[in-house]
PDB file of C-alpha atoms in Angstrom:
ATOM      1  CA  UNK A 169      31.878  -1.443 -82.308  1.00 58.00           C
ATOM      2  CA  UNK A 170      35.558  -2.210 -82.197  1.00 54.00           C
ATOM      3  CA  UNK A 171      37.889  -1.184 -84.204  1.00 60.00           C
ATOM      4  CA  UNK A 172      40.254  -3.342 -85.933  1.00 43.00           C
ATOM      5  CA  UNK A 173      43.660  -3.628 -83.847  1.00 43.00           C
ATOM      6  CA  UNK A 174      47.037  -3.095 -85.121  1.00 40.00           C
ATOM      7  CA  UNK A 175      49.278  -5.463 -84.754  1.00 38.00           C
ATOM      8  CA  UNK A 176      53.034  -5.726 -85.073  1.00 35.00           C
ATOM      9  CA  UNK A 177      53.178  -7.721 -88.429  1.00 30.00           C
ATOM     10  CA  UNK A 178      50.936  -5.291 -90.490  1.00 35.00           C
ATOM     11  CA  UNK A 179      53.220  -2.084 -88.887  1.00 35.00           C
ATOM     12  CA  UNK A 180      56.665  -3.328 -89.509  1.00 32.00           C
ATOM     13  CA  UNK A 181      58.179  -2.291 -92.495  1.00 31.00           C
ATOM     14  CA  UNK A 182      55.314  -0.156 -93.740  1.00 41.00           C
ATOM     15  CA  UNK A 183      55.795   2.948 -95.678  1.00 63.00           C
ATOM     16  CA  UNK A 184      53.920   5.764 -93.963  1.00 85.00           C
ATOM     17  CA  UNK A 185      50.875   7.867 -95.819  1.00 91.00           C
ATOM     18  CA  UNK A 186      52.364  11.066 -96.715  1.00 95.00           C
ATOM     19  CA  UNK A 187      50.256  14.007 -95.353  1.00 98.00           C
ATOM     20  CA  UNK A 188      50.223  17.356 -96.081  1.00 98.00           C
ATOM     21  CA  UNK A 189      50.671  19.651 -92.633  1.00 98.00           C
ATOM     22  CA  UNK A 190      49.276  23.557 -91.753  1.00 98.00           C
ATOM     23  CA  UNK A 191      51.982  25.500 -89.687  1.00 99.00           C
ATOM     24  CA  UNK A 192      52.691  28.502 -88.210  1.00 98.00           C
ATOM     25  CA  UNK A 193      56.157  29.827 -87.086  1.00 98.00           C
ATOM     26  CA  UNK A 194      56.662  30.848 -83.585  1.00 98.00           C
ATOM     27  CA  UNK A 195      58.088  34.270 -84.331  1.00 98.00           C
ATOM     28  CA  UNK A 196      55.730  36.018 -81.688  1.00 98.00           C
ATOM     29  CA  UNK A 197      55.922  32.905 -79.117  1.00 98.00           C
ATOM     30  CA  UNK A 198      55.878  34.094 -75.929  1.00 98.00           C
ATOM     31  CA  UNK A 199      53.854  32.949 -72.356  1.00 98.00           C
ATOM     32  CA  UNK A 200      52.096  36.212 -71.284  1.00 97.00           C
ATOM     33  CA  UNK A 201      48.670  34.879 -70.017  1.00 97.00           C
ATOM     34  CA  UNK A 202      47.878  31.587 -68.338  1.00 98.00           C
ATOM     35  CA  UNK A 203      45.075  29.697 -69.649  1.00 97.00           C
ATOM     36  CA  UNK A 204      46.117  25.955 -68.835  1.00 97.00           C
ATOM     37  CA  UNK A 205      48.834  24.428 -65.534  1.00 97.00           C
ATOM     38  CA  UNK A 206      51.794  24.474 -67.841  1.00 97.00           C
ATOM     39  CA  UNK A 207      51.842  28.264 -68.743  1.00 98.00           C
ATOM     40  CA  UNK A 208      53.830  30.224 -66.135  1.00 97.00           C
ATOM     41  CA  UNK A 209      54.056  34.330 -67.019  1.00 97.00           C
ATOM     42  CA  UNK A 210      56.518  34.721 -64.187  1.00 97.00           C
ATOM     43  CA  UNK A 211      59.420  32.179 -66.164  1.00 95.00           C
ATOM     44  CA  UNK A 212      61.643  33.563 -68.796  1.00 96.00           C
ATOM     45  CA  UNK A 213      60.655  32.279 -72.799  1.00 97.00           C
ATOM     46  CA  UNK A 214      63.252  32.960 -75.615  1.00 98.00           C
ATOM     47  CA  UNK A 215      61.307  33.088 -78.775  1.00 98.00           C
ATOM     48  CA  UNK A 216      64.362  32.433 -80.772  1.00 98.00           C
ATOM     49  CA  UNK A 217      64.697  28.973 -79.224  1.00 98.00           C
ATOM     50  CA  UNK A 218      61.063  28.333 -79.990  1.00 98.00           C
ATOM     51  CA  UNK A 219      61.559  29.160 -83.616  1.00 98.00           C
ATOM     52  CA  UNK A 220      64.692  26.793 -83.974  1.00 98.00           C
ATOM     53  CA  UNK A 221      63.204  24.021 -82.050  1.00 98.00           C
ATOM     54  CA  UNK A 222      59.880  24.354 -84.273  1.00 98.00           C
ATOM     55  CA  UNK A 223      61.790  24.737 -87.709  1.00 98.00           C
ATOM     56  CA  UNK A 224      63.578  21.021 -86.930  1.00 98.00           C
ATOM     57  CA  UNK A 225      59.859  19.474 -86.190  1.00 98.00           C
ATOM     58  CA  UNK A 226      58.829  21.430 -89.980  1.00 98.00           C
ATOM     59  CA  UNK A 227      62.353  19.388 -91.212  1.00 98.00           C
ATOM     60  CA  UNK A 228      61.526  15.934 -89.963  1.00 98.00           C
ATOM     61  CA  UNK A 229      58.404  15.883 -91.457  1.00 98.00           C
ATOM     62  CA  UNK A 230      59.458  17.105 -95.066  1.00 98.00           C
ATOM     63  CA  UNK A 231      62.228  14.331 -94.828  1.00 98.00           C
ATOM     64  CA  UNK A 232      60.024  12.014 -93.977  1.00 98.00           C
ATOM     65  CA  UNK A 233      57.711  13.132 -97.376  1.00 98.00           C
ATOM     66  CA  UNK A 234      55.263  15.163 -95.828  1.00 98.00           C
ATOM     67  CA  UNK A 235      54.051  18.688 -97.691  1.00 98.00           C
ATOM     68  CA  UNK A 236      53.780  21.551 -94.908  1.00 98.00           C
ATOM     69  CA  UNK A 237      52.314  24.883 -95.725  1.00 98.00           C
ATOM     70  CA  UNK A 238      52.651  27.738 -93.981  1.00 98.00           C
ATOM     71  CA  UNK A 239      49.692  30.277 -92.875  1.00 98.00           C
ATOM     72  CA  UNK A 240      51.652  33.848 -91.563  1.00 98.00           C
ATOM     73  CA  UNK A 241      51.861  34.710 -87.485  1.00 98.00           C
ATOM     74  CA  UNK A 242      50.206  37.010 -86.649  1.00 98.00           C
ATOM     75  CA  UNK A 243      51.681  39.782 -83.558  1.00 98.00           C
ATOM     76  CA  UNK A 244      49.699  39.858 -80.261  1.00 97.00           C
ATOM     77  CA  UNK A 245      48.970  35.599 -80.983  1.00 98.00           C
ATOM     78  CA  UNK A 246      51.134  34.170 -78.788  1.00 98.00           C
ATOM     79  CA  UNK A 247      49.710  30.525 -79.298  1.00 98.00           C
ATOM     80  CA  UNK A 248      49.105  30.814 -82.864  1.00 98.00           C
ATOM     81  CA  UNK A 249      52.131  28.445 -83.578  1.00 98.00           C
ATOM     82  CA  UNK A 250      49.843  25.452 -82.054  1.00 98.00           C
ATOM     83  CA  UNK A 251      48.297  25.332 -85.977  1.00 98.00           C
ATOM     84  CA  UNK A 252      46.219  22.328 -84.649  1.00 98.00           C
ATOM     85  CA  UNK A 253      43.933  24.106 -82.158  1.00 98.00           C
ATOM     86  CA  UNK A 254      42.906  25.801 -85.750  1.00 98.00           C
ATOM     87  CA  UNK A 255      40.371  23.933 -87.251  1.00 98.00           C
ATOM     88  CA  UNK A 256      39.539  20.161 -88.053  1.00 98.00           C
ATOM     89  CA  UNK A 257      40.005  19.169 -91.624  1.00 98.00           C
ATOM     90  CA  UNK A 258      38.193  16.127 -93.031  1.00 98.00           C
ATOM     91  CA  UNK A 259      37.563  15.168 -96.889  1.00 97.00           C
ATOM     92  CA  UNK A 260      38.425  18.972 -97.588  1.00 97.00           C
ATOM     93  CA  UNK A 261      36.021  20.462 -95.402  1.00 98.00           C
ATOM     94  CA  UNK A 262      37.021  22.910 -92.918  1.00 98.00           C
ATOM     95  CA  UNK A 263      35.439  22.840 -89.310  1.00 98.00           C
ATOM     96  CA  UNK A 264      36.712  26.089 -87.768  1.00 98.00           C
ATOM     97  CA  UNK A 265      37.295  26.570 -84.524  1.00 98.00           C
ATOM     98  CA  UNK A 266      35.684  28.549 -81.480  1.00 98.00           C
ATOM     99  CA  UNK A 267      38.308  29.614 -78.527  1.00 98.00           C
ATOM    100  CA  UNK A 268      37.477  29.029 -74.925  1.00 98.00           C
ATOM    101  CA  UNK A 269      40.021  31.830 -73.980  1.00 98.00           C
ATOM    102  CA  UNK A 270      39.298  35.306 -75.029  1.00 98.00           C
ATOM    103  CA  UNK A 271      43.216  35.639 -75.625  1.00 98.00           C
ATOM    104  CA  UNK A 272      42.792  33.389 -78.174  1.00 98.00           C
ATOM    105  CA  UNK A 273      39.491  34.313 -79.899  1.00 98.00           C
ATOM    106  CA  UNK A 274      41.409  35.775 -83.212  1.00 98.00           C
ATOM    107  CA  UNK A 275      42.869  32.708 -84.130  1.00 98.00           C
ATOM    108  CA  UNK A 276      39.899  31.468 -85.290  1.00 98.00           C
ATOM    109  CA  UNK A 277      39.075  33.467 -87.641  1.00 98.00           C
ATOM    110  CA  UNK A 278      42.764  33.542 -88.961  1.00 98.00           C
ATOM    111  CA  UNK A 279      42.754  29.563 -89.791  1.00 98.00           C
ATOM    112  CA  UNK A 280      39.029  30.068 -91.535  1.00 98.00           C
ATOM    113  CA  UNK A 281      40.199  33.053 -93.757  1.00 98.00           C
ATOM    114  CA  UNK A 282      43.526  31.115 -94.664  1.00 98.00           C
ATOM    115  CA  UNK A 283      41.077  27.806 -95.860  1.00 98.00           C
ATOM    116  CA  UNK A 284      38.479  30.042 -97.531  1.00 98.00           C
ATOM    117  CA  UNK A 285      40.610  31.998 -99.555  1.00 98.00           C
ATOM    118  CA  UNK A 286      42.334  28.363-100.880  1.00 98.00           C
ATOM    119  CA  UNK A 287      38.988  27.266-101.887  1.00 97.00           C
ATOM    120  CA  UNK A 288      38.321  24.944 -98.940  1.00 98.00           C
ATOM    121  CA  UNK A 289      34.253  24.341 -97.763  1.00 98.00           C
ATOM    122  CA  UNK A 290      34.623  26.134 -94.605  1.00 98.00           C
ATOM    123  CA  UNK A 291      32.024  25.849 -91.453  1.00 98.00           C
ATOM    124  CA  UNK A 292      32.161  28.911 -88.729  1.00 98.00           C
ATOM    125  CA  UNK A 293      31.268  27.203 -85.857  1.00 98.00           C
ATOM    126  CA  UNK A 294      28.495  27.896 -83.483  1.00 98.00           C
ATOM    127  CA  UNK A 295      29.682  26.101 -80.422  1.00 98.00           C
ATOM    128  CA  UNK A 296      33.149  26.262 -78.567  1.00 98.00           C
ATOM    129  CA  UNK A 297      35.747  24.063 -79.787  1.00 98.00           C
ATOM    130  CA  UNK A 298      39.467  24.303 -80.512  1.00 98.00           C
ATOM    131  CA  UNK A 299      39.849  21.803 -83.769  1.00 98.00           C
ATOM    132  CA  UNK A 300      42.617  19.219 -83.602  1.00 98.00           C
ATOM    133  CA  UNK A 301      43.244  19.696 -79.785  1.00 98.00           C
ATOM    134  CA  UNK A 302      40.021  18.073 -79.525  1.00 98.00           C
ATOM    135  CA  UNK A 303      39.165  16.006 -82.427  1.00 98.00           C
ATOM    136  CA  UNK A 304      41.820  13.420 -83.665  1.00 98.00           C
ATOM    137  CA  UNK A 305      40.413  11.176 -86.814  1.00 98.00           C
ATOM    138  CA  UNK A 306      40.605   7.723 -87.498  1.00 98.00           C
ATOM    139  CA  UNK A 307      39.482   5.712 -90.577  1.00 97.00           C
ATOM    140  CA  UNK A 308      36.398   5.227 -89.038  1.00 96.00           C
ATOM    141  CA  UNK A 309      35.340   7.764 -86.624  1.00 98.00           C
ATOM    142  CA  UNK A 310      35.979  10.790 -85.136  1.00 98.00           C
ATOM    143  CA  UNK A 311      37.616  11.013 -81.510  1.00 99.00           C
ATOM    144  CA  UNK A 312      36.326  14.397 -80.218  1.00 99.00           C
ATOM    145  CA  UNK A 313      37.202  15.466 -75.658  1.00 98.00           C
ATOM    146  CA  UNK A 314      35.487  17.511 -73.749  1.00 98.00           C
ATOM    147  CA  UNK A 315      35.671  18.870 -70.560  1.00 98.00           C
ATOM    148  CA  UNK A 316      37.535  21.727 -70.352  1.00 98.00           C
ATOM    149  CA  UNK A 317      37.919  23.229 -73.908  1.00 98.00           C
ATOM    150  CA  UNK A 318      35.152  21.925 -76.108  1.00 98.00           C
ATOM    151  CA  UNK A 319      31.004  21.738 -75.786  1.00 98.00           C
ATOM    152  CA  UNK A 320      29.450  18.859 -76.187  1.00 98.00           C
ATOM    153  CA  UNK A 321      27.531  20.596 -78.808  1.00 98.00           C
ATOM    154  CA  UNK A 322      30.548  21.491 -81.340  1.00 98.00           C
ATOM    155  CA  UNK A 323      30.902  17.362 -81.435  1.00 98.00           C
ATOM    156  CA  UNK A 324      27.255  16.849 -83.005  1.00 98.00           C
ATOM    157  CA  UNK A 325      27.674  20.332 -84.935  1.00 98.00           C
ATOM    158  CA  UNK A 326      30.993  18.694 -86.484  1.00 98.00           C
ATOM    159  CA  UNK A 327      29.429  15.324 -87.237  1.00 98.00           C
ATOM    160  CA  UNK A 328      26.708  17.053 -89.312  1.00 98.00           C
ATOM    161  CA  UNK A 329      28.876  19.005 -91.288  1.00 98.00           C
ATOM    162  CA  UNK A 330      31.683  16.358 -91.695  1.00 98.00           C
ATOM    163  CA  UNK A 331      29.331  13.200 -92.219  1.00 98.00           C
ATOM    164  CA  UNK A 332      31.363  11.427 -89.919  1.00 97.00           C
ATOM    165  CA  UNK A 333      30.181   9.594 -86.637  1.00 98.00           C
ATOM    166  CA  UNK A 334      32.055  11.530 -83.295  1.00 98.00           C
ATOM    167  CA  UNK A 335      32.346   9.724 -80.535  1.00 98.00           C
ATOM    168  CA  UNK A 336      32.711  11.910 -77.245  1.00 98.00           C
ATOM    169  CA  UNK A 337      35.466  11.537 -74.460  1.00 99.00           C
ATOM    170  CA  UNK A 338      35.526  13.065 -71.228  1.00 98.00           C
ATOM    171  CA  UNK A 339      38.954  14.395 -70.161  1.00 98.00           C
ATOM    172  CA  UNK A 340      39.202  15.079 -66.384  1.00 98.00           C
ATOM    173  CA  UNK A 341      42.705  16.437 -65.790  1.00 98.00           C
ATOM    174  CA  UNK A 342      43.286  19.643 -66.210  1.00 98.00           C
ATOM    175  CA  UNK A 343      47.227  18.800 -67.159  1.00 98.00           C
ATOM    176  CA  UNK A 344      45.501  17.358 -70.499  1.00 98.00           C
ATOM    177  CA  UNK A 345      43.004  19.870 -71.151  1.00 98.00           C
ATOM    178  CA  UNK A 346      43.155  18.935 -74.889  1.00 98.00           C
ATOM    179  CA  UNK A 347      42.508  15.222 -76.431  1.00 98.00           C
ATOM    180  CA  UNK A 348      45.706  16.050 -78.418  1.00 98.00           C
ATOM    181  CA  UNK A 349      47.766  16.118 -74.855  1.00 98.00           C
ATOM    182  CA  UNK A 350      46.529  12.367 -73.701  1.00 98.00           C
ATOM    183  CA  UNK A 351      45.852  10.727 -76.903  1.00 99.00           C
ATOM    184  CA  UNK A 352      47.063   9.729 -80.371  1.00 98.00           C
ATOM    185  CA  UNK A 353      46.131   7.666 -83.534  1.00 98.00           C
ATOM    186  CA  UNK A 354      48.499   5.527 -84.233  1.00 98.00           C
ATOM    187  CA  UNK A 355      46.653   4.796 -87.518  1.00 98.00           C
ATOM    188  CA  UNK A 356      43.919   4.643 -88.803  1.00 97.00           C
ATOM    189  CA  UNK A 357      42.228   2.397 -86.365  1.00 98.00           C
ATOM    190  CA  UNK A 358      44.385   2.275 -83.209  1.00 98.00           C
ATOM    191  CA  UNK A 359      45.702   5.001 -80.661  1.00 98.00           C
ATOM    192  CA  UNK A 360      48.041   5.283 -77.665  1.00 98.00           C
ATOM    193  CA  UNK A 361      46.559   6.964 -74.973  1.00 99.00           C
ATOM    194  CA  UNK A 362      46.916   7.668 -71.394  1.00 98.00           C
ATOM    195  CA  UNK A 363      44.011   6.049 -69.422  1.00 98.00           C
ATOM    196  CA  UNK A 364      43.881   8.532 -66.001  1.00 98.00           C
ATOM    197  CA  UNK A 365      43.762  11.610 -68.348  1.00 98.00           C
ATOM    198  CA  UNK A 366      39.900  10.062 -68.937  1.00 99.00           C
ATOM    199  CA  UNK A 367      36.646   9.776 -67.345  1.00 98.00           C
ATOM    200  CA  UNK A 368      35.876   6.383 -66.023  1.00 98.00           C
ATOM    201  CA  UNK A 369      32.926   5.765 -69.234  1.00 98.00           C
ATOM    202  CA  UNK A 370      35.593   7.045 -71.567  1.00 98.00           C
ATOM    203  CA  UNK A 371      38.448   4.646 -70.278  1.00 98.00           C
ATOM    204  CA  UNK A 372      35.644   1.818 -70.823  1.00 98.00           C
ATOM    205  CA  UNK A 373      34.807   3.459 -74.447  1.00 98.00           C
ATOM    206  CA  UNK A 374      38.352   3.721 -75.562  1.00 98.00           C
ATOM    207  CA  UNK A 375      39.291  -0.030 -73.713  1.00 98.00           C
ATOM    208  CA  UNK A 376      35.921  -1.520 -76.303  1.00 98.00           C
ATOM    209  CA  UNK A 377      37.102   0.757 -79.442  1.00 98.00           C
ATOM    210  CA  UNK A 378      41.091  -0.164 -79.202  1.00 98.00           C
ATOM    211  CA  UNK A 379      41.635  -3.499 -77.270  1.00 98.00           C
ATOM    212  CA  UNK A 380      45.152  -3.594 -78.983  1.00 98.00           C
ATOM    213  CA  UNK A 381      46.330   0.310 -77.940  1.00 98.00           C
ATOM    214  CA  UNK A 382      49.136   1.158 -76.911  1.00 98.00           C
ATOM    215  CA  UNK A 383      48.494   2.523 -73.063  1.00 98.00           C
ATOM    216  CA  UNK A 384      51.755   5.314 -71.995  1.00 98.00           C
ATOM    217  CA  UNK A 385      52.415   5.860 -68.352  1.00 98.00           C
ATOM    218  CA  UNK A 386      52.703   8.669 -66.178  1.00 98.00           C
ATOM    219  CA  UNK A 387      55.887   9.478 -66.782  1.00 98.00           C
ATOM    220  CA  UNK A 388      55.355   9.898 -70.636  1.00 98.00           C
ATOM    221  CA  UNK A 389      51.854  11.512 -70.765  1.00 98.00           C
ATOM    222  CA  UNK A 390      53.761  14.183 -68.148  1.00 98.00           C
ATOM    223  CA  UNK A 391      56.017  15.249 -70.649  1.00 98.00           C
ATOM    224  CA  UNK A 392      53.275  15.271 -73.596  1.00 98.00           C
ATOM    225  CA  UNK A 393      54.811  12.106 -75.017  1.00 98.00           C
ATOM    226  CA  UNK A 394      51.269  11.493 -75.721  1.00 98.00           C
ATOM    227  CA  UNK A 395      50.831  15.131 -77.856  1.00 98.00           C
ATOM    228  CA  UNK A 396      52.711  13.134 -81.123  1.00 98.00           C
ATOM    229  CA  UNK A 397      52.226  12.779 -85.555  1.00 98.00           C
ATOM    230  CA  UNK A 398      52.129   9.364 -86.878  1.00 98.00           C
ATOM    231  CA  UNK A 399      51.867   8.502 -90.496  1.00 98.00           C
ATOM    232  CA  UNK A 400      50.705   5.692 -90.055  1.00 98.00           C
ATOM    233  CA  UNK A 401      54.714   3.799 -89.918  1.00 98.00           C
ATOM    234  CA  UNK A 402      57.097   6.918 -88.691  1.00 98.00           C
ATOM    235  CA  UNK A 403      55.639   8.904 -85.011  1.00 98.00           C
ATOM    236  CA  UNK A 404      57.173  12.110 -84.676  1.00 98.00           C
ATOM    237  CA  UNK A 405      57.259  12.728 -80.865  1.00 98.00           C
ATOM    238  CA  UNK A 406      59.118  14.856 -77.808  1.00 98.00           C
ATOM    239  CA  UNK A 407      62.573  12.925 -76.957  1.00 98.00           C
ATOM    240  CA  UNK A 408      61.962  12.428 -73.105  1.00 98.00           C
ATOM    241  CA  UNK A 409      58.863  10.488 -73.587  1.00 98.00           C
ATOM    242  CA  UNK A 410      61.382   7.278 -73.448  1.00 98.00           C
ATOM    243  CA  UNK A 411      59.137   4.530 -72.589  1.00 98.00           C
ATOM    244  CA  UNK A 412      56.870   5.232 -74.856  1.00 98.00           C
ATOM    245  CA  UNK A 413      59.319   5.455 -77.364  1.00 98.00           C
ATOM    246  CA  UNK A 414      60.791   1.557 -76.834  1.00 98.00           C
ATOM    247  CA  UNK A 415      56.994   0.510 -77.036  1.00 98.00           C
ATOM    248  CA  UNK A 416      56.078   1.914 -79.822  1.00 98.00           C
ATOM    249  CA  UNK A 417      59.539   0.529 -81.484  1.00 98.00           C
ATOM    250  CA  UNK A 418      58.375  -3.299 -80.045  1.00 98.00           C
ATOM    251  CA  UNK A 419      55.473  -2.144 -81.826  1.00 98.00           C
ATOM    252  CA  UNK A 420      57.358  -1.937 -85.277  1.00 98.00           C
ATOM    253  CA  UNK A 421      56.671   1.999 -85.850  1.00 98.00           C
ATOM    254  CA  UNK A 422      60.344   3.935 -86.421  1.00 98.00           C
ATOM    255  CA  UNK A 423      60.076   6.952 -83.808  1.00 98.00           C
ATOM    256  CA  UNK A 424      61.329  10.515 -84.600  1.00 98.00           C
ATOM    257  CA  UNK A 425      62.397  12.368 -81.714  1.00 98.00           C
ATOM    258  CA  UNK A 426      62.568  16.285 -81.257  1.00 98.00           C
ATOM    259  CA  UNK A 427      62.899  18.429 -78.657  1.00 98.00           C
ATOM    260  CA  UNK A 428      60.380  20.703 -78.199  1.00 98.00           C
ATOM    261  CA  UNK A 429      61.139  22.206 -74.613  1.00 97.00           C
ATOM    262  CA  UNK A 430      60.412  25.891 -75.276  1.00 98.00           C
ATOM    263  CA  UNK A 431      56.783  25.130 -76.366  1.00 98.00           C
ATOM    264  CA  UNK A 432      55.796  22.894 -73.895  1.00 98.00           C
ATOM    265  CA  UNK A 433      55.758  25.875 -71.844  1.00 98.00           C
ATOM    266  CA  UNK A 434      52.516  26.864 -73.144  1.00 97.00           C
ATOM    267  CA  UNK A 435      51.609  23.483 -72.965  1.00 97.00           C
ATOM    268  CA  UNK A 436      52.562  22.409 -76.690  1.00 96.00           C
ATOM    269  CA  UNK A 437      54.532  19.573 -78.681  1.00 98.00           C
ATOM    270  CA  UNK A 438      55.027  18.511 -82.180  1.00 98.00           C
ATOM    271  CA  UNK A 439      51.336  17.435 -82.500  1.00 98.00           C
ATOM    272  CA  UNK A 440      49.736  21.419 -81.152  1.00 98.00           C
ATOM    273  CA  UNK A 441      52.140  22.298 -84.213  1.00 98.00           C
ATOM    274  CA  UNK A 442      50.637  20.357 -86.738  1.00 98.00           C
ATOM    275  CA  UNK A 443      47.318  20.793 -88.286  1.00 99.00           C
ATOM    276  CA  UNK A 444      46.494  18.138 -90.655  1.00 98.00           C
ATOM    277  CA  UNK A 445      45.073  18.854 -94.170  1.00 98.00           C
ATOM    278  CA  UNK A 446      43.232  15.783 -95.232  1.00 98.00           C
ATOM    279  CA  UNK A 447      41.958  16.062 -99.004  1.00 95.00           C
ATOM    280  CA  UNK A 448      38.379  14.798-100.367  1.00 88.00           C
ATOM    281  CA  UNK A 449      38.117  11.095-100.496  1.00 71.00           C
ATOM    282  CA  UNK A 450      37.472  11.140-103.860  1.00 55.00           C
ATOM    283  CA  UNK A 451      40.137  13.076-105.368  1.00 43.00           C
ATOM    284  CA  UNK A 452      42.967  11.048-103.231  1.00 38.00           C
TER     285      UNK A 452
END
């Protein structure tokens, strides 16, 4: 199967789909544990710098159309601000998540309660998995990684609930320990992606599925250029990723910088922050 590619004529000068965003504000942000190579206890954070940097990512997306709601920090949750490691959200079902990470067990929960007392069909899951982080979803299919954060088994678990085929990648750098960190949809039926953050079967998977993706380098996936929002027309992404920026311009997409410095210390950009709410089909 191969998805239908992208190509410059049909992204230029397209409005973007507005979407409708699940955050949480940084107001307890901090790096006191180490579970992944970008968290360092020993360096100094400054939570107030987190909260501005993360209130200007909330901004572009409401002037760009986009509805963001809000679920409440909660103290002693650290990493709560990364909304996307939450749950997965498809047709208004909720997929919650499973922590790898004891430190992080409570989130889980949180994100469920938050959809269940909204009304949402809600799914505790049985197997690890950390939502978003590792399941990114196209028109078509769902992308789902493994390797360091998510079994195997959460992937077939959240095809049966969702109704939606999952195809599995293999991540195999420990740098991109989420799918989120190494790869994005672009749309609804391309991605950009960085190649060595893959298995060698998952490269040849995701080379078959997206002939026409846009592939970053080094250099961009190292400063989670990769960890971006698109609507489809506008990508919201972190400022240094600079050659990925000019491609995705040649591309025809308009690109929305921000600086999210103080996050990425935990290993986070605009894309951890963002937990997508997608409504049933039906009711669209």
């Amino acid at each position: 199967m191969t998805l239908a590619p992208a190509t410059e004529a049909t992204d230029r000068g397209r409005t973007g789909t507005t979407r409708h965003f699940l955050m949480c504000r940084p107001d307890f942000f901090t790096v006191s544990y180490s579970i992944n190579p970008w968290m360092h206890p020993e360096k100094d954070t400054d939570t107030a710098r987190a909260v501005r940097q993360w209130e200007s990512l909330r901004q572009a997306y409401e002037s760009l159309g986009h509805t963001v709601s809000l679920i409440d920090p909660i103290e002693g949750l650290p990493d709560m601000v990364f909304a996307a490691n939450g749950a997965l959200v498809v047709d208004g079902r909720v997929y919650g998540a499973k922590f790898a990470h004891p430190q992080r067990a409570a989130e889980g929960p949180a994100y469920l309660r938050w959809f269940a007392e909204r009304g949402y069909e809600t799914l505790e899951a049985s197997f690890t998995n950390e939502g978003e982080g590792d399941y990114l979803t196209l028109d078509e299919v769902i992308l789902a990684g493994t390797g360091f954060r998510t079994d195997v088994a959460a992937h077939m678990e959240a095809q049966e609930f969702l109704g939606r085929p999952v195809v599995t990648l293999r991540l195999v750098d420990p740098r991109f320990y989420h799918l989120d960190t190494a790869l994005f949809p672009l749309n609804g039926h391309n991605v950009a992606y960085y190649p060595e953050a893959f298995s060698e079967g998952s490269r040849k998977v995701l080379r078959r599925l997206f002939p026409d993706a846009v592939i970053a380098t080094s250099a961009d996936a190292e400063v989670l250029g990769l960890n971006a929002v698109s609507d489809g027309r506008n990508v919201v992404l972190n400022a240094e990723a600079t050659g990925l920026t000019l491609e995705l311009k040649r591309r025809g997409f308009e690109v929305v910088p921000v600086d999210l410095s103080e996050l990425r210390k935990s290993g986070g950009g605009p894309k951890c922050c963002t937990l997508e709410i997608r409504p049933n089909r039906e009711t669209r």
